[in-house]
mmCIF file of C-alpha atoms in Angstrom:
data_model
loop_
_atom_site.group_PDB
_atom_site.id
_atom_site.type_symbol
_atom_site.label_atom_id
_atom_site.label_comp_id
_atom_site.label_asym_id
_atom_site.label_seq_id
_atom_site.Cartn_x
_atom_site.Cartn_y
_atom_site.Cartn_z
ATOM 1 C CA UNK A 1 0.336 52.072 12.941
ATOM 2 C CA UNK A 2 -1.979 50.040 10.754
ATOM 3 C CA UNK A 3 -4.666 51.551 8.798
ATOM 4 C CA UNK A 4 -7.553 51.472 11.080
ATOM 5 C CA UNK A 5 -10.989 53.213 10.283
ATOM 6 C CA UNK A 6 -12.063 55.435 13.070
ATOM 7 C CA UNK A 7 -15.014 55.703 15.279
ATOM 8 C CA UNK A 8 -18.367 55.283 13.654
ATOM 9 C CA UNK A 9 -16.533 53.673 10.458
ATOM 10 C CA UNK A 10 -15.130 51.083 12.356
ATOM 11 C CA UNK A 11 -18.223 50.281 14.114
ATOM 12 C CA UNK A 12 -20.252 49.919 10.871
ATOM 13 C CA UNK A 13 -17.599 47.691 9.562
ATOM 14 C CA UNK A 14 -17.781 45.525 12.630
ATOM 15 C CA UNK A 15 -21.352 45.176 12.344
ATOM 16 C CA UNK A 16 -21.593 44.482 8.869
ATOM 17 C CA UNK A 17 -18.987 41.779 9.289
ATOM 18 C CA UNK A 18 -20.847 40.332 12.301
ATOM 19 C CA UNK A 19 -24.195 40.227 10.421
ATOM 20 C CA UNK A 20 -24.333 36.918 8.331
ATOM 21 C CA UNK A 21 -24.305 36.602 4.578
ATOM 22 C CA UNK A 22 -27.782 35.876 3.657
ATOM 23 C CA UNK A 23 -30.934 35.939 5.240
ATOM 24 C CA UNK A 24 -33.855 33.743 3.897
ATOM 25 C CA UNK A 25 -37.049 35.124 2.413
ATOM 26 C CA UNK A 26 -39.178 34.259 5.545
ATOM 27 C CA UNK A 27 -36.715 36.201 7.817
ATOM 28 C CA UNK A 28 -36.166 33.597 10.261
ATOM 29 C CA UNK A 29 -32.802 32.440 11.324
ATOM 30 C CA UNK A 30 -32.036 28.734 9.727
ATOM 31 C CA UNK A 31 -28.646 27.082 9.589
ATOM 32 C CA UNK A 32 -26.712 28.799 7.059
ATOM 33 C CA UNK A 33 -25.858 26.691 4.363
ATOM 34 C CA UNK A 34 -23.195 29.134 3.037
ATOM 35 C CA UNK A 35 -20.943 28.395 6.023
ATOM 36 C CA UNK A 36 -19.198 24.922 5.204
ATOM 37 C CA UNK A 37 -18.581 23.007 8.445
ATOM 38 C CA UNK A 38 -16.508 19.992 8.175
ATOM 39 C CA UNK A 39 -17.878 17.675 11.036
ATOM 40 C CA UNK A 40 -16.616 14.219 10.646
ATOM 41 C CA UNK A 41 -13.408 14.852 8.601
ATOM 42 C CA UNK A 42 -10.657 16.680 9.784
ATOM 43 C CA UNK A 43 -9.284 17.694 6.704
ATOM 44 C CA UNK A 44 -10.366 16.761 3.297
ATOM 45 C CA UNK A 45 -7.405 15.756 1.185
ATOM 46 C CA UNK A 46 -6.367 17.639 -2.127
ATOM 47 C CA UNK A 47 -6.967 14.151 -3.882
ATOM 48 C CA UNK A 48 -10.575 14.124 -2.883
ATOM 49 C CA UNK A 49 -11.143 17.706 -3.579
ATOM 50 C CA UNK A 50 -10.182 17.190 -7.398
ATOM 51 C CA UNK A 51 -13.382 15.198 -8.000
ATOM 52 C CA UNK A 52 -15.286 18.416 -7.013
ATOM 53 C CA UNK A 53 -14.105 20.824 -9.908
ATOM 54 C CA UNK A 54 -16.688 21.500 -12.293
ATOM 55 C CA UNK A 55 -15.867 22.820 -15.918
ATOM 56 C CA UNK A 56 -17.988 25.195 -17.980
ATOM 57 C CA UNK A 57 -20.085 23.366 -20.467
ATOM 58 C CA UNK A 58 -18.310 22.850 -23.594
ATOM 59 C CA UNK A 59 -19.036 24.570 -27.000
ATOM 60 C CA UNK A 60 -20.586 22.521 -29.644
ATOM 61 C CA UNK A 61 -17.417 22.192 -31.889
ATOM 62 C CA UNK A 62 -15.202 21.195 -29.118
ATOM 63 C CA UNK A 63 -13.931 17.556 -28.701
ATOM 64 C CA UNK A 64 -15.641 15.731 -25.928
ATOM 65 C CA UNK A 65 -13.538 16.005 -22.646
ATOM 66 C CA UNK A 66 -12.757 12.510 -21.113
ATOM 67 C CA UNK A 67 -14.357 12.010 -17.927
ATOM 68 C CA UNK A 68 -11.627 11.892 -15.054
ATOM 69 C CA UNK A 69 -12.097 10.190 -11.811
ATOM 70 C CA UNK A 70 -9.963 10.763 -9.000
ATOM 71 C CA UNK A 71 -9.825 8.250 -5.947
ATOM 72 C CA UNK A 72 -7.607 7.373 -3.106
ATOM 73 C CA UNK A 73 -7.199 5.483 0.118
ATOM 74 C CA UNK A 74 -5.485 6.784 3.083
ATOM 75 C CA UNK A 75 -3.439 4.948 5.886
ATOM 76 C CA UNK A 76 -3.181 1.693 4.293
ATOM 77 C CA UNK A 77 -1.037 -0.455 6.541
ATOM 78 C CA UNK A 78 1.915 -1.225 3.893
ATOM 79 C CA UNK A 79 5.215 0.427 3.109
ATOM 80 C CA UNK A 80 4.894 3.289 0.384
ATOM 81 C CA UNK A 81 7.978 1.674 -1.397
ATOM 82 C CA UNK A 82 6.538 -1.752 -1.764
ATOM 83 C CA UNK A 83 3.503 -0.127 -2.900
ATOM 84 C CA UNK A 84 5.153 1.964 -5.334
ATOM 85 C CA UNK A 85 6.211 -1.110 -7.387
ATOM 86 C CA UNK A 86 2.512 -2.050 -7.773
ATOM 87 C CA UNK A 87 1.512 1.440 -8.535
ATOM 88 C CA UNK A 88 4.209 1.483 -11.366
ATOM 89 C CA UNK A 89 3.013 -1.874 -12.642
ATOM 90 C CA UNK A 90 -0.464 -0.553 -13.246
ATOM 91 C CA UNK A 91 0.217 2.630 -14.649
ATOM 92 C CA UNK A 92 -1.026 3.301 -18.171
ATOM 93 C CA UNK A 93 -2.850 0.001 -18.243
ATOM 94 C CA UNK A 94 -6.619 -0.549 -18.901
ATOM 95 C CA UNK A 95 -8.670 -1.035 -16.057
ATOM 96 C CA UNK A 96 -9.530 -4.806 -16.945
ATOM 97 C CA UNK A 97 -5.580 -5.437 -17.456
ATOM 98 C CA UNK A 98 -4.983 -3.852 -14.302
ATOM 99 C CA UNK A 99 -7.491 -5.634 -12.361
ATOM 100 C CA UNK A 100 -6.138 -9.175 -13.960
ATOM 101 C CA UNK A 101 -2.390 -8.559 -12.943
ATOM 102 C CA UNK A 102 -3.485 -7.304 -9.366
ATOM 103 C CA UNK A 103 -5.395 -10.412 -8.804
ATOM 104 C CA UNK A 104 -2.700 -12.824 -9.323
ATOM 105 C CA UNK A 105 -0.026 -10.698 -7.773
ATOM 106 C CA UNK A 106 1.188 -12.124 -4.421
ATOM 107 C CA UNK A 107 1.720 -8.717 -2.803
ATOM 108 C CA UNK A 108 -0.337 -7.524 0.138
ATOM 109 C CA UNK A 109 -0.980 -4.306 -1.436
ATOM 110 C CA UNK A 110 -2.444 -5.832 -4.462
ATOM 111 C CA UNK A 111 -5.560 -6.687 -2.881
ATOM 112 C CA UNK A 112 -5.940 -3.284 -1.369
ATOM 113 C CA UNK A 113 -5.300 -1.654 -4.837
ATOM 114 C CA UNK A 114 -7.836 -3.926 -6.416
ATOM 115 C CA UNK A 115 -10.479 -2.670 -4.030
ATOM 116 C CA UNK A 116 -9.469 1.185 -4.735
ATOM 117 C CA UNK A 117 -9.862 0.405 -8.437
ATOM 118 C CA UNK A 118 -13.198 -1.417 -8.132
ATOM 119 C CA UNK A 119 -14.646 1.310 -5.750
ATOM 120 C CA UNK A 120 -13.521 3.892 -8.393
ATOM 121 C CA UNK A 121 -14.862 1.986 -11.156
ATOM 122 C CA UNK A 122 -18.196 1.852 -9.453
ATOM 123 C CA UNK A 123 -17.877 5.735 -8.785
ATOM 124 C CA UNK A 124 -17.295 6.423 -12.350
ATOM 125 C CA UNK A 125 -20.324 4.492 -13.553
ATOM 126 C CA UNK A 126 -22.660 5.806 -10.689
ATOM 127 C CA UNK A 127 -21.591 9.537 -10.293
ATOM 128 C CA UNK A 128 -19.274 10.611 -13.376
ATOM 129 C CA UNK A 129 -21.308 9.591 -16.240
ATOM 130 C CA UNK A 130 -19.015 7.050 -17.606
ATOM 131 C CA UNK A 131 -21.209 4.760 -20.099
ATOM 132 C CA UNK A 132 -18.805 1.723 -20.075
ATOM 133 C CA UNK A 133 -16.966 0.456 -17.005
ATOM 134 C CA UNK A 134 -14.505 -0.926 -19.361
ATOM 135 C CA UNK A 135 -13.643 1.861 -21.179
ATOM 136 C CA UNK A 136 -11.541 3.231 -18.251
ATOM 137 C CA UNK A 137 -7.615 3.479 -18.309
ATOM 138 C CA UNK A 138 -5.374 4.353 -15.249
ATOM 139 C CA UNK A 139 -3.865 7.652 -16.197
ATOM 140 C CA UNK A 140 -2.102 8.411 -12.848
ATOM 141 C CA UNK A 141 -1.240 6.082 -9.773
ATOM 142 C CA UNK A 142 0.850 7.359 -6.986
ATOM 143 C CA UNK A 143 1.498 6.312 -3.561
ATOM 144 C CA UNK A 144 2.250 8.360 -0.525
ATOM 145 C CA UNK A 145 3.751 8.363 2.848
ATOM 146 C CA UNK A 146 1.024 8.021 5.718
ATOM 147 C CA UNK A 147 1.616 8.705 9.362
ATOM 148 C CA UNK A 148 4.434 6.656 10.904
ATOM 149 C CA UNK A 149 4.434 5.390 14.530
ATOM 150 C CA UNK A 150 7.770 4.511 16.604
ATOM 151 C CA UNK A 151 7.813 1.626 18.478
ATOM 152 C CA UNK A 152 10.178 -0.364 20.583
ATOM 153 C CA UNK A 153 11.688 -3.680 19.270
ATOM 154 C CA UNK A 154 13.223 -6.174 21.612
ATOM 155 C CA UNK A 155 16.293 -7.693 20.885
ATOM 156 C CA UNK A 156 18.516 -10.159 22.980
ATOM 157 C CA UNK A 157 20.554 -9.159 26.181
ATOM 158 C CA UNK A 158 18.205 -6.583 27.268
ATOM 159 C CA UNK A 159 19.104 -4.400 23.991
ATOM 160 C CA UNK A 160 16.296 -2.415 22.465
ATOM 161 C CA UNK A 161 15.709 -0.840 18.998
ATOM 162 C CA UNK A 162 13.094 1.818 17.770
ATOM 163 C CA UNK A 163 11.162 0.529 14.621
ATOM 164 C CA UNK A 164 8.858 2.437 12.687
ATOM 165 C CA UNK A 165 5.415 1.193 11.878
ATOM 166 C CA UNK A 166 4.787 2.651 8.442
ATOM 167 C CA UNK A 167 1.614 3.409 6.586
ATOM 168 C CA UNK A 168 1.112 4.493 2.990
ATOM 169 C CA UNK A 169 -1.782 6.472 0.955
ATOM 170 C CA UNK A 170 -2.648 5.137 -2.461
ATOM 171 C CA UNK A 171 -4.124 7.920 -5.312
ATOM 172 C CA UNK A 172 -5.510 6.704 -8.641
ATOM 173 C CA UNK A 173 -6.829 8.903 -11.592
ATOM 174 C CA UNK A 174 -9.123 6.828 -13.826
ATOM 175 C CA UNK A 175 -9.904 8.521 -17.315
ATOM 176 C CA UNK A 176 -12.254 7.360 -19.770
ATOM 177 C CA UNK A 177 -11.298 5.989 -23.250
ATOM 178 C CA UNK A 178 -8.637 3.311 -24.351
ATOM 179 C CA UNK A 179 -5.417 3.613 -22.761
ATOM 180 C CA UNK A 180 -2.684 5.515 -24.834
ATOM 181 C CA UNK A 181 -0.128 3.593 -26.937
ATOM 182 C CA UNK A 182 2.961 3.114 -24.950
ATOM 183 C CA UNK A 183 5.976 5.275 -26.182
ATOM 184 C CA UNK A 184 8.360 3.647 -28.515
ATOM 185 C CA UNK A 185 11.810 3.275 -26.852
ATOM 186 C CA UNK A 186 14.330 6.056 -27.512
ATOM 187 C CA UNK A 187 16.766 4.771 -30.163
ATOM 188 C CA UNK A 188 20.373 6.021 -30.788
ATOM 189 C CA UNK A 189 18.924 7.315 -33.928
ATOM 190 C CA UNK A 190 16.703 9.599 -32.294
ATOM 191 C CA UNK A 191 19.285 10.531 -29.810
ATOM 192 C CA UNK A 192 21.624 11.500 -32.702
ATOM 193 C CA UNK A 193 18.779 13.436 -34.365
ATOM 194 C CA UNK A 194 18.381 15.659 -31.243
ATOM 195 C CA UNK A 195 21.859 16.111 -30.929
ATOM 196 C CA UNK A 196 22.255 17.680 -34.420
ATOM 197 C CA UNK A 197 19.185 19.779 -33.873
ATOM 198 C CA UNK A 198 20.682 21.098 -30.643
ATOM 199 C CA UNK A 199 23.678 22.118 -32.785
ATOM 200 C CA UNK A 200 21.737 23.610 -35.389
ATOM 201 C CA UNK A 201 19.693 25.672 -32.728
ATOM 202 C CA UNK A 202 23.010 27.336 -31.608
ATOM 203 C CA UNK A 203 23.031 31.131 -32.334
ATOM 204 C CA UNK A 204 24.768 34.393 -31.689
ATOM 205 C CA UNK A 205 23.756 36.057 -28.361
ATOM 206 C CA UNK A 206 24.025 39.665 -27.621
ATOM 207 C CA UNK A 207 24.667 40.999 -31.088
ATOM 208 C CA UNK A 208 22.792 42.681 -33.933
ATOM 209 C CA UNK B 1 34.359 4.944 9.164
ATOM 210 C CA UNK B 2 35.429 1.636 11.023
ATOM 211 C CA UNK B 3 33.566 0.026 13.704
ATOM 212 C CA UNK B 4 35.812 -1.160 16.598
ATOM 213 C CA UNK B 5 34.194 -3.686 18.642
ATOM 214 C CA UNK B 6 35.897 -4.118 22.130
ATOM 215 C CA UNK B 7 34.952 -7.511 23.525
ATOM 216 C CA UNK B 8 34.525 -5.944 27.198
ATOM 217 C CA UNK B 9 38.118 -6.357 28.434
ATOM 218 C CA UNK B 10 36.573 -4.150 31.408
ATOM 219 C CA UNK B 11 33.374 -5.924 32.940
ATOM 220 C CA UNK B 12 33.033 -3.136 35.491
ATOM 221 C CA UNK B 13 33.113 -0.391 32.687
ATOM 222 C CA UNK B 14 30.147 -2.290 31.108
ATOM 223 C CA UNK B 15 28.293 -2.677 34.344
ATOM 224 C CA UNK B 16 28.965 0.976 35.263
ATOM 225 C CA UNK B 17 27.698 2.049 31.634
ATOM 226 C CA UNK B 18 24.449 -0.251 32.316
ATOM 227 C CA UNK B 19 23.777 1.614 35.456
ATOM 228 C CA UNK B 20 24.241 5.191 34.032
ATOM 229 C CA UNK B 21 21.829 4.183 31.231
ATOM 230 C CA UNK B 22 19.450 2.802 33.630
ATOM 231 C CA UNK B 23 19.607 5.896 35.711
ATOM 232 C CA UNK B 24 19.033 7.901 32.625
ATOM 233 C CA UNK B 25 16.207 6.046 31.619
ATOM 234 C CA UNK B 26 14.420 6.051 34.899
ATOM 235 C CA UNK B 27 14.642 9.915 34.726
ATOM 236 C CA UNK B 28 13.317 9.993 31.057
ATOM 237 C CA UNK B 29 10.695 7.504 30.894
ATOM 238 C CA UNK B 30 9.346 6.428 34.558
ATOM 239 C CA UNK B 31 6.775 4.158 33.209
ATOM 240 C CA UNK B 32 8.912 2.039 30.966
ATOM 241 C CA UNK B 33 11.082 0.666 33.710
ATOM 242 C CA UNK B 34 8.196 -0.985 35.586
ATOM 243 C CA UNK B 35 8.979 -4.631 35.527
ATOM 244 C CA UNK B 36 11.339 -4.369 32.304
ATOM 245 C CA UNK B 37 14.998 -4.423 32.109
ATOM 246 C CA UNK B 38 16.296 -1.279 31.097
ATOM 247 C CA UNK B 39 15.378 -0.491 27.275
ATOM 248 C CA UNK B 40 18.706 1.026 26.282
ATOM 249 C CA UNK B 41 21.693 -1.305 27.350
ATOM 250 C CA UNK B 42 24.992 -0.060 26.317
ATOM 251 C CA UNK B 43 26.373 -1.132 22.957
ATOM 252 C CA UNK B 44 30.375 -1.121 23.516
ATOM 253 C CA UNK B 45 31.166 0.713 20.325
ATOM 254 C CA UNK B 46 33.580 3.312 19.626
ATOM 255 C CA UNK B 47 32.155 6.034 22.000
ATOM 256 C CA UNK B 48 32.483 3.821 25.075
ATOM 257 C CA UNK B 49 35.076 5.365 26.897
ATOM 258 C CA UNK B 50 33.893 8.970 25.837
ATOM 259 C CA UNK B 51 30.724 8.489 27.829
ATOM 260 C CA UNK B 52 32.230 8.001 31.135
ATOM 261 C CA UNK B 53 34.014 11.435 31.772
ATOM 262 C CA UNK B 54 34.404 10.800 35.332
ATOM 263 C CA UNK B 55 36.025 7.455 35.247
ATOM 264 C CA UNK B 56 39.295 8.677 33.225
ATOM 265 C CA UNK B 57 41.685 8.413 36.102
ATOM 266 C CA UNK B 58 41.490 4.766 36.324
ATOM 267 C CA UNK B 59 41.111 4.354 32.477
ATOM 268 C CA UNK B 60 43.312 7.022 31.383
ATOM 269 C CA UNK B 61 45.879 4.462 30.274
ATOM 270 C CA UNK B 62 43.518 2.443 28.434
ATOM 271 C CA UNK B 63 42.140 5.653 26.571
ATOM 272 C CA UNK B 64 45.081 6.907 25.429
ATOM 273 C CA UNK B 65 46.626 3.832 24.063
ATOM 274 C CA UNK B 66 43.251 2.449 22.566
ATOM 275 C CA UNK B 67 44.297 1.240 19.244
ATOM 276 C CA UNK B 68 47.692 -0.083 19.958
ATOM 277 C CA UNK B 69 47.062 -1.363 23.421
ATOM 278 C CA UNK B 70 44.461 -4.073 22.358
ATOM 279 C CA UNK B 71 45.948 -6.372 20.318
ATOM 280 C CA UNK B 72 43.810 -9.506 20.321
ATOM 281 C CA UNK B 73 40.105 -8.205 21.061
ATOM 282 C CA UNK B 74 39.596 -5.676 18.321
ATOM 283 C CA UNK B 75 37.325 -6.566 15.239
ATOM 284 C CA UNK B 76 37.498 -4.229 12.098
ATOM 285 C CA UNK B 77 33.773 -4.217 10.675
ATOM 286 C CA UNK B 78 33.011 -2.928 7.256
ATOM 287 C CA UNK B 79 30.967 0.158 7.347
ATOM 288 C CA UNK B 80 29.434 2.473 4.674
ATOM 289 C CA UNK B 81 32.132 5.318 4.381
ATOM 290 C CA UNK B 82 29.472 7.873 2.461
ATOM 291 C CA UNK B 83 25.930 8.573 2.392
ATOM 292 C CA UNK B 84 24.230 6.825 -0.755
ATOM 293 C CA UNK B 85 22.359 9.824 -2.619
ATOM 294 C CA UNK B 86 18.744 9.687 -3.341
ATOM 295 C CA UNK B 87 19.664 9.624 -7.116
ATOM 296 C CA UNK B 88 21.686 6.460 -6.542
ATOM 297 C CA UNK B 89 19.262 4.943 -4.400
ATOM 298 C CA UNK B 90 16.653 5.357 -7.118
ATOM 299 C CA UNK B 91 18.840 3.980 -9.701
ATOM 300 C CA UNK B 92 19.117 0.513 -7.790
ATOM 301 C CA UNK B 93 15.104 0.602 -6.540
ATOM 302 C CA UNK B 94 13.949 1.416 -9.920
ATOM 303 C CA UNK B 95 16.143 -1.005 -11.906
ATOM 304 C CA UNK B 96 13.954 -3.057 -14.550
ATOM 305 C CA UNK B 97 14.961 -6.278 -12.833
ATOM 306 C CA UNK B 98 13.254 -5.020 -9.462
ATOM 307 C CA UNK B 99 10.270 -4.094 -11.159
ATOM 308 C CA UNK B 100 7.302 -6.396 -11.103
ATOM 309 C CA UNK B 101 6.861 -8.541 -14.363
ATOM 310 C CA UNK B 102 3.682 -8.121 -16.343
ATOM 311 C CA UNK B 103 2.149 -11.713 -15.977
ATOM 312 C CA UNK B 104 1.100 -12.906 -19.303
ATOM 313 C CA UNK B 105 -0.359 -16.300 -18.473
ATOM 314 C CA UNK B 106 -3.844 -15.008 -17.435
ATOM 315 C CA UNK B 107 -6.970 -16.485 -19.293
ATOM 316 C CA UNK B 108 -10.655 -16.791 -18.817
ATOM 317 C CA UNK B 109 -12.149 -19.681 -17.361
ATOM 318 C CA UNK B 110 -14.489 -21.181 -19.927
ATOM 319 C CA UNK B 111 -17.052 -22.413 -17.097
ATOM 320 C CA UNK B 112 -17.664 -19.338 -14.996
ATOM 321 C CA UNK B 113 -15.982 -16.562 -16.836
ATOM 322 C CA UNK B 114 -13.807 -15.596 -14.150
ATOM 323 C CA UNK B 115 -10.030 -14.949 -14.490
ATOM 324 C CA UNK B 116 -7.646 -17.684 -14.185
ATOM 325 C CA UNK B 117 -3.955 -18.618 -14.533
ATOM 326 C CA UNK B 118 -3.223 -21.067 -17.454
ATOM 327 C CA UNK B 119 -1.475 -23.867 -15.133
ATOM 328 C CA UNK B 120 -3.865 -23.098 -11.941
ATOM 329 C CA UNK B 121 -7.462 -24.328 -11.359
ATOM 330 C CA UNK B 122 -10.143 -21.473 -11.515
ATOM 331 C CA UNK B 123 -10.501 -20.170 -8.227
ATOM 332 C CA UNK B 124 -14.094 -19.635 -8.261
ATOM 333 C CA UNK B 125 -14.947 -23.233 -9.555
ATOM 334 C CA UNK B 126 -12.755 -24.638 -6.970
ATOM 335 C CA UNK B 127 -14.470 -22.982 -4.226
ATOM 336 C CA UNK B 128 -17.770 -24.131 -5.791
ATOM 337 C CA UNK B 129 -16.651 -27.718 -5.654
ATOM 338 C CA UNK B 130 -15.138 -27.269 -2.361
ATOM 339 C CA UNK B 131 -18.266 -26.066 -0.837
ATOM 340 C CA UNK B 132 -20.383 -29.076 -2.369
ATOM 341 C CA UNK B 133 -17.856 -31.357 -0.734
ATOM 342 C CA UNK B 134 -17.995 -29.826 2.421
ATOM 343 C CA UNK B 135 -22.046 -30.456 2.509
ATOM 344 C CA UNK B 136 -21.533 -34.063 1.103
ATOM 345 C CA UNK B 137 -18.934 -34.733 3.831
ATOM 346 C CA UNK B 138 -21.288 -33.516 6.516
ATOM 347 C CA UNK B 139 -23.896 -35.818 5.177
ATOM 348 C CA UNK B 140 -21.419 -38.655 5.326
ATOM 349 C CA UNK B 141 -20.633 -37.566 9.198
ATOM 350 C CA UNK B 142 -24.051 -37.660 9.976
ATOM 351 C CA UNK B 143 -24.564 -41.272 8.356
ATOM 352 C CA UNK B 144 -21.487 -42.620 10.112
ATOM 353 C CA UNK B 145 -22.051 -40.985 13.367
ATOM 354 C CA UNK B 146 -18.527 -41.005 14.881
ATOM 355 C CA UNK B 147 -14.917 -41.886 13.740
ATOM 356 C CA UNK B 148 -13.693 -44.898 12.506
ATOM 357 C CA UNK B 149 -17.134 -45.890 10.956
ATOM 358 C CA UNK B 150 -16.280 -45.777 7.453
ATOM 359 C CA UNK B 151 -17.642 -48.801 5.549
ATOM 360 C CA UNK B 152 -15.426 -51.003 3.323
ATOM 361 C CA UNK B 153 -17.772 -50.259 0.252
ATOM 362 C CA UNK B 154 -17.817 -47.672 -2.184
ATOM 363 C CA UNK B 155 -19.984 -44.204 -1.728
ATOM 364 C CA UNK B 156 -22.460 -43.010 -4.338
ATOM 365 C CA UNK B 157 -23.973 -39.346 -3.913
ATOM 366 C CA UNK B 158 -27.345 -39.185 -5.332
ATOM 367 C CA UNK B 159 -29.386 -35.945 -5.708
ATOM 368 C CA UNK B 160 -33.145 -35.333 -5.683
ATOM 369 C CA UNK B 161 -35.303 -37.561 -7.934
ATOM 370 C CA UNK B 162 -32.492 -40.024 -8.663
ATOM 371 C CA UNK B 163 -32.531 -43.715 -7.939
ATOM 372 C CA UNK B 164 -29.793 -46.013 -7.420
ATOM 373 C CA UNK B 165 -29.031 -47.944 -10.551
ATOM 374 C CA UNK B 166 -28.000 -51.605 -10.847
ATOM 375 C CA UNK B 167 -24.349 -50.697 -10.884
ATOM 376 C CA UNK B 168 -24.547 -49.420 -7.347
ATOM 377 C CA UNK B 169 -25.798 -52.515 -5.669
ATOM 378 C CA UNK B 170 -23.470 -52.745 -2.766
ATOM 379 C CA UNK B 171 -22.310 -49.249 -2.211
ATOM 380 C CA UNK B 172 -23.326 -46.799 0.381
ATOM 381 C CA UNK B 173 -25.820 -44.117 -0.944
ATOM 382 C CA UNK B 174 -25.266 -40.364 0.456
ATOM 383 C CA UNK B 175 -28.455 -38.480 -0.360
ATOM 384 C CA UNK B 176 -28.335 -34.646 -0.861
ATOM 385 C CA UNK B 177 -31.366 -32.592 -0.908
ATOM 386 C CA UNK B 178 -30.831 -30.578 -3.992
ATOM 387 C CA UNK B 179 -30.665 -30.736 -7.721
ATOM 388 C CA UNK B 180 -27.702 -32.045 -9.173
ATOM 389 C CA UNK B 181 -25.392 -29.570 -9.973
ATOM 390 C CA UNK B 182 -24.282 -29.343 -13.680
ATOM 391 C CA UNK B 183 -20.604 -30.039 -13.126
ATOM 392 C CA UNK B 184 -21.073 -33.224 -11.042
ATOM 393 C CA UNK B 185 -21.453 -35.732 -13.974
ATOM 394 C CA UNK B 186 -23.646 -38.789 -12.918
ATOM 395 C CA UNK B 187 -22.014 -41.829 -14.167
#
């Protein structure tokens, strides 16, 4: 039997639940701003919600936190694997370089990603307090699988196959500041150093 | 696994299979069969005989001696033996030779400031010139009136406030009602 407040306590609990959170000072019943109702969008994705986080104000001595802008486009009519190559191309570039590369790429997804980047750049300048629109670099760029639809594909001799019409999402995170320098490739010397360090870290376990 | 393609030694078996599939499809998707051939034609692959259990009396001999009993019409095709894991797939798909290379031949057009490739004309400037040429051609079309009326003399395009010089004596003159664009140099 779950814990159940009996009789009057239950009625009071019910009433307090039924009564809305806040009443306005005038006492009349307005549409309540505290209840969030999603009207047009079915579900707001996680990437879109990342733009809504608000950090507490920084202390005077802290270094300035660089602005982060999250933007995405959903249900692009393109394959996620093919889109991934473009996303991998522009990862870590400055926004100007990325736009230049995408402008002269022959792929269909390049045009879409270019539009997304331009939208994100404009959002950054308007809403996210970015001073210079060129002072942005691409920190993350990812693709995701959209909703697939199965269709019949006709072959000869009355044969049919099922094909899937694939769509993808594209996510990008712009961060203010110059792009980080690329990592130097791992040389054999580094690997040897790490190996020697691992050997030196060995110790006796379960002993005094 | 090896795929055995039996080149229909028994036509009635294939017809029977097609009828069976047709009946199945009409039961599953009654709307699809309206006016179309049955969607799932029978592909005579390995499991052909196994799908027709009640026909085993006449084809018992065939089924029991499937491999040695069909000398000429069996074709052995290559097929993958094991599933390729996602790690192996990733190694192949993300190999540096398959990634898109960064283009290093992008410059800035000195005329308009847009980006252009080094060996290609600037897209913006080309579109500008194309648009002006289209308007000039419309003027020519208005002057000529129809096809096959091109004169045998040269054509000169003059903009607002320009007079034909003595060099343009016998030439056809096309007027454009705008200021001369900076990139269209007058001889």
